[in-house]
Amino acid sequence: MKIIISPAKKMRMEGELLPSAGLPVFLEKTELLWSWMKNLNLHEAKSLWKCSDKIARENFERLRQMDLRKNLTPAILSYEGIQYQYMAPAVLDEKALAYLQGHLRILSGFYGVLKPFDGVVPYRLEMQAKPEEGTRFPGGEGRDLYDFWGAGLYEKVMGEDPVVVNLASREYSRCIEPFLKPGETFLTCIFGERDGDKVKQKGTLAKMARGEMVRYMAERQIESPEQLKEFEGLGYRYSEKDSSLKEFTFIKE
């Protein structure tokens, strides 16, 4: 069983707490993206990143100083988003960290697919990013990163295991879902609250719950989707009536 999650925009360098263990599997394609991005001017880079002037300048400078093979941080420690804060990898024991290395995969617009201890550097490139009109990503492989990565991310994730627990946002799960084949299990976890007869997810709370779920799975060494039904983190409870074979829904009462 594999677990997929999204990356986070905010990143840090932290090489002392835990060492990295290997390089990303798609590093050669990442190097193509990096070389292409280095040739952008500041205006083009800001348009690609959809960010403020300050953030654009910071990342523009970072791009020129980047070394994809040195001074690396384990991916799971590099990302600083809410989901990662609630996952709390820095306080997990060795058994739980080994579980994450074997089961968890981080999807990334820049790196493709990451194992938790793959060495990375801080970058900015969301999966939904598109270059300016009239230009394409390297190799002429499409107008967006979904085309650039193609079926590669699906083949890597599902090739390792035909059962995947999806704790990623829609932006990233889209890299896998269109390629699913009969017999493969792609189980999405929904964390929401009741609103009349509907269940609605709230962005920040859902991110918190996804991180909590990853930690729950690592600490209990979860090996089957059925075991997820016992999750009760942050006040969420599994709802049988709101769930299906493809979606497990957890309601915060």
PDB file of N, CA and C in Angstrom, residues 153-190:
ATOM      1  N   LEU A 153       4.337   9.671 -13.402  1.00  0.00           N
ATOM      2  CA  LEU A 153       4.106   9.651 -11.957  1.00  0.00           C
ATOM      3  C   LEU A 153       3.156   8.508 -11.596  1.00  0.00           C
ATOM      4  N   TYR A 154       2.130   8.316 -12.409  1.00  0.00           N
ATOM      5  CA  TYR A 154       1.222   7.181 -12.195  1.00  0.00           C
ATOM      6  C   TYR A 154       1.982   5.856 -12.250  1.00  0.00           C
ATOM      7  N   GLU A 155       2.820   5.689 -13.275  1.00  0.00           N
ATOM      8  CA  GLU A 155       3.542   4.430 -13.447  1.00  0.00           C
ATOM      9  C   GLU A 155       4.472   4.149 -12.275  1.00  0.00           C
ATOM     10  N   LYS A 156       5.088   5.200 -11.746  1.00  0.00           N
ATOM     11  CA  LYS A 156       5.991   5.014 -10.615  1.00  0.00           C
ATOM     12  C   LYS A 156       5.223   4.645  -9.355  1.00  0.00           C
ATOM     13  N   VAL A 157       4.152   5.363  -9.059  1.00  0.00           N
ATOM     14  CA  VAL A 157       3.400   5.121  -7.821  1.00  0.00           C
ATOM     15  C   VAL A 157       2.643   3.797  -7.882  1.00  0.00           C
ATOM     16  N   MET A 158       1.858   3.596  -8.929  1.00  0.00           N
ATOM     17  CA  MET A 158       1.043   2.386  -9.015  1.00  0.00           C
ATOM     18  C   MET A 158       1.886   1.167  -9.372  1.00  0.00           C
ATOM     19  N   GLY A 159       3.040   1.405  -9.977  1.00  0.00           N
ATOM     20  CA  GLY A 159       3.930   0.294 -10.285  1.00  0.00           C
ATOM     21  C   GLY A 159       4.520  -0.328  -9.040  1.00  0.00           C
ATOM     22  N   GLU A 160       4.620   0.462  -7.978  1.00  0.00           N
ATOM     23  CA  GLU A 160       5.147  -0.054  -6.720  1.00  0.00           C
ATOM     24  C   GLU A 160       4.083  -0.815  -5.944  1.00  0.00           C
ATOM     25  N   ASP A 161       2.819  -0.432  -6.108  1.00  0.00           N
ATOM     26  CA  ASP A 161       1.734  -1.061  -5.355  1.00  0.00           C
ATOM     27  C   ASP A 161       0.400  -0.683  -5.997  1.00  0.00           C
ATOM     28  N   PRO A 162      -0.481  -1.655  -6.230  1.00  0.00           N
ATOM     29  CA  PRO A 162      -1.770  -1.347  -6.866  1.00  0.00           C
ATOM     30  C   PRO A 162      -2.810  -0.771  -5.913  1.00  0.00           C
ATOM     31  N   VAL A 163      -2.426  -0.539  -4.649  1.00  0.00           N
ATOM     32  CA  VAL A 163      -3.334   0.052  -3.658  1.00  0.00           C
ATOM     33  C   VAL A 163      -2.737   1.368  -3.172  1.00  0.00           C
ATOM     34  N   VAL A 164      -3.446   2.480  -3.426  1.00  0.00           N
ATOM     35  CA  VAL A 164      -2.952   3.800  -3.040  1.00  0.00           C
ATOM     36  C   VAL A 164      -3.992   4.522  -2.204  1.00  0.00           C
ATOM     37  N   VAL A 165      -3.547   5.076  -1.070  1.00  0.00           N
ATOM     38  CA  VAL A 165      -4.392   5.939  -0.244  1.00  0.00           C
ATOM     39  C   VAL A 165      -4.072   7.379  -0.632  1.00  0.00           C
ATOM     40  N   ASN A 166      -5.065   8.079  -1.128  1.00  0.00           N
ATOM     41  CA  ASN A 166      -4.874   9.441  -1.625  1.00  0.00           C
ATOM     42  C   ASN A 166      -5.155  10.471  -0.536  1.00  0.00           C
ATOM     43  N   LEU A 167      -4.093  11.111  -0.070  1.00  0.00           N
ATOM     44  CA  LEU A 167      -4.194  12.212   0.883  1.00  0.00           C
ATOM     45  C   LEU A 167      -3.659  13.494   0.259  1.00  0.00           C
ATOM     46  N   ALA A 168      -3.668  13.537  -1.063  1.00  0.00           N
ATOM     47  CA  ALA A 168      -3.190  14.703  -1.805  1.00  0.00           C
ATOM     48  C   ALA A 168      -4.360  15.590  -2.198  1.00  0.00           C
ATOM     49  N   SER A 169      -4.064  16.846  -2.499  1.00  0.00           N
ATOM     50  CA  SER A 169      -5.082  17.755  -3.013  1.00  0.00           C
ATOM     51  C   SER A 169      -5.422  17.372  -4.445  1.00  0.00           C
ATOM     52  N   ARG A 170      -6.527  17.902  -4.941  1.00  0.00           N
ATOM     53  CA  ARG A 170      -6.964  17.593  -6.300  1.00  0.00           C
ATOM     54  C   ARG A 170      -5.897  17.960  -7.329  1.00  0.00           C
ATOM     55  N   GLU A 171      -5.193  19.057  -7.098  1.00  0.00           N
ATOM     56  CA  GLU A 171      -4.149  19.509  -8.016  1.00  0.00           C
ATOM     57  C   GLU A 171      -3.113  18.422  -8.273  1.00  0.00           C
ATOM     58  N   TYR A 172      -2.825  17.629  -7.247  1.00  0.00           N
ATOM     59  CA  TYR A 172      -1.792  16.601  -7.370  1.00  0.00           C
ATOM     60  C   TYR A 172      -2.354  15.213  -7.650  1.00  0.00           C
ATOM     61  N   SER A 173      -3.521  14.901  -7.119  1.00  0.00           N
ATOM     62  CA  SER A 173      -4.106  13.586  -7.415  1.00  0.00           C
ATOM     63  C   SER A 173      -4.417  13.454  -8.906  1.00  0.00           C
ATOM     64  N   ARG A 174      -4.596  14.591  -9.592  1.00  0.00           N
ATOM     65  CA  ARG A 174      -4.843  14.592 -11.045  1.00  0.00           C
ATOM     66  C   ARG A 174      -3.683  13.980 -11.830  1.00  0.00           C
ATOM     67  N   CYS A 175      -2.523  13.875 -11.221  1.00  0.00           N
ATOM     68  CA  CYS A 175      -1.379  13.259 -11.903  1.00  0.00           C
ATOM     69  C   CYS A 175      -1.530  11.745 -11.993  1.00  0.00           C
ATOM     70  N   ILE A 176      -2.387  11.185 -11.154  1.00  0.00           N
ATOM     71  CA  ILE A 176      -2.525   9.732 -11.060  1.00  0.00           C
ATOM     72  C   ILE A 176      -3.860   9.249 -11.627  1.00  0.00           C
ATOM     73  N   GLU A 177      -4.949   9.903 -11.230  1.00  0.00           N
ATOM     74  CA  GLU A 177      -6.295   9.397 -11.498  1.00  0.00           C
ATOM     75  C   GLU A 177      -6.610   9.118 -12.972  1.00  0.00           C
ATOM     76  N   PRO A 178      -6.232   9.988 -13.912  1.00  0.00           N
ATOM     77  CA  PRO A 178      -6.626   9.734 -15.306  1.00  0.00           C
ATOM     78  C   PRO A 178      -6.060   8.439 -15.892  1.00  0.00           C
ATOM     79  N   PHE A 179      -5.027   7.880 -15.266  1.00  0.00           N
ATOM     80  CA  PHE A 179      -4.344   6.713 -15.826  1.00  0.00           C
ATOM     81  C   PHE A 179      -4.720   5.400 -15.135  1.00  0.00           C
ATOM     82  N   LEU A 180      -5.588   5.469 -14.123  1.00  0.00           N
ATOM     83  CA  LEU A 180      -5.930   4.273 -13.351  1.00  0.00           C
ATOM     84  C   LEU A 180      -6.528   3.183 -14.231  1.00  0.00           C
ATOM     85  N   LYS A 181      -6.180   1.949 -13.892  1.00  0.00           N
ATOM     86  CA  LYS A 181      -6.649   0.788 -14.647  1.00  0.00           C
ATOM     87  C   LYS A 181      -7.525  -0.101 -13.755  1.00  0.00           C
ATOM     88  N   PRO A 182      -8.359  -0.939 -14.366  1.00  0.00           N
ATOM     89  CA  PRO A 182      -9.190  -1.864 -13.587  1.00  0.00           C
ATOM     90  C   PRO A 182      -8.334  -2.733 -12.665  1.00  0.00           C
ATOM     91  N   GLY A 183      -8.823  -2.920 -11.454  1.00  0.00           N
ATOM     92  CA  GLY A 183      -8.090  -3.731 -10.490  1.00  0.00           C
ATOM     93  C   GLY A 183      -7.190  -2.938  -9.568  1.00  0.00           C
ATOM     94  N   GLU A 184      -6.963  -1.669  -9.883  1.00  0.00           N
ATOM     95  CA  GLU A 184      -6.145  -0.815  -9.023  1.00  0.00           C
ATOM     96  C   GLU A 184      -7.049  -0.060  -8.043  1.00  0.00           C
ATOM     97  N   THR A 185      -6.591   0.070  -6.830  1.00  0.00           N
ATOM     98  CA  THR A 185      -7.359   0.749  -5.787  1.00  0.00           C
ATOM     99  C   THR A 185      -6.779   2.133  -5.538  1.00  0.00           C
ATOM    100  N   PHE A 186      -7.606   3.142  -5.708  1.00  0.00           N
ATOM    101  CA  PHE A 186      -7.195   4.523  -5.446  1.00  0.00           C
ATOM    102  C   PHE A 186      -8.218   5.098  -4.482  1.00  0.00           C
ATOM    103  N   LEU A 187      -7.884   5.088  -3.208  1.00  0.00           N
ATOM    104  CA  LEU A 187      -8.823   5.436  -2.151  1.00  0.00           C
ATOM    105  C   LEU A 187      -8.553   6.842  -1.636  1.00  0.00           C
ATOM    106  N   THR A 188      -9.500   7.737  -1.839  1.00  0.00           N
ATOM    107  CA  THR A 188      -9.367   9.122  -1.394  1.00  0.00           C
ATOM    108  C   THR A 188     -10.015   9.304  -0.025  1.00  0.00           C
ATOM    109  N   CYS A 189      -9.305   9.945   0.893  1.00  0.00           N
ATOM    110  CA  CYS A 189      -9.845  10.242   2.220  1.00  0.00           C
ATOM    111  C   CYS A 189     -10.391  11.667   2.243  1.00  0.00           C
ATOM    112  N   ILE A 190     -11.644  11.803   2.658  1.00  0.00           N
ATOM    113  CA  ILE A 190     -12.320  13.091   2.752  1.00  0.00           C
ATOM    114  C   ILE A 190     -12.486  13.452   4.219  1.00  0.00           C
TER     115      ILE A 190
END
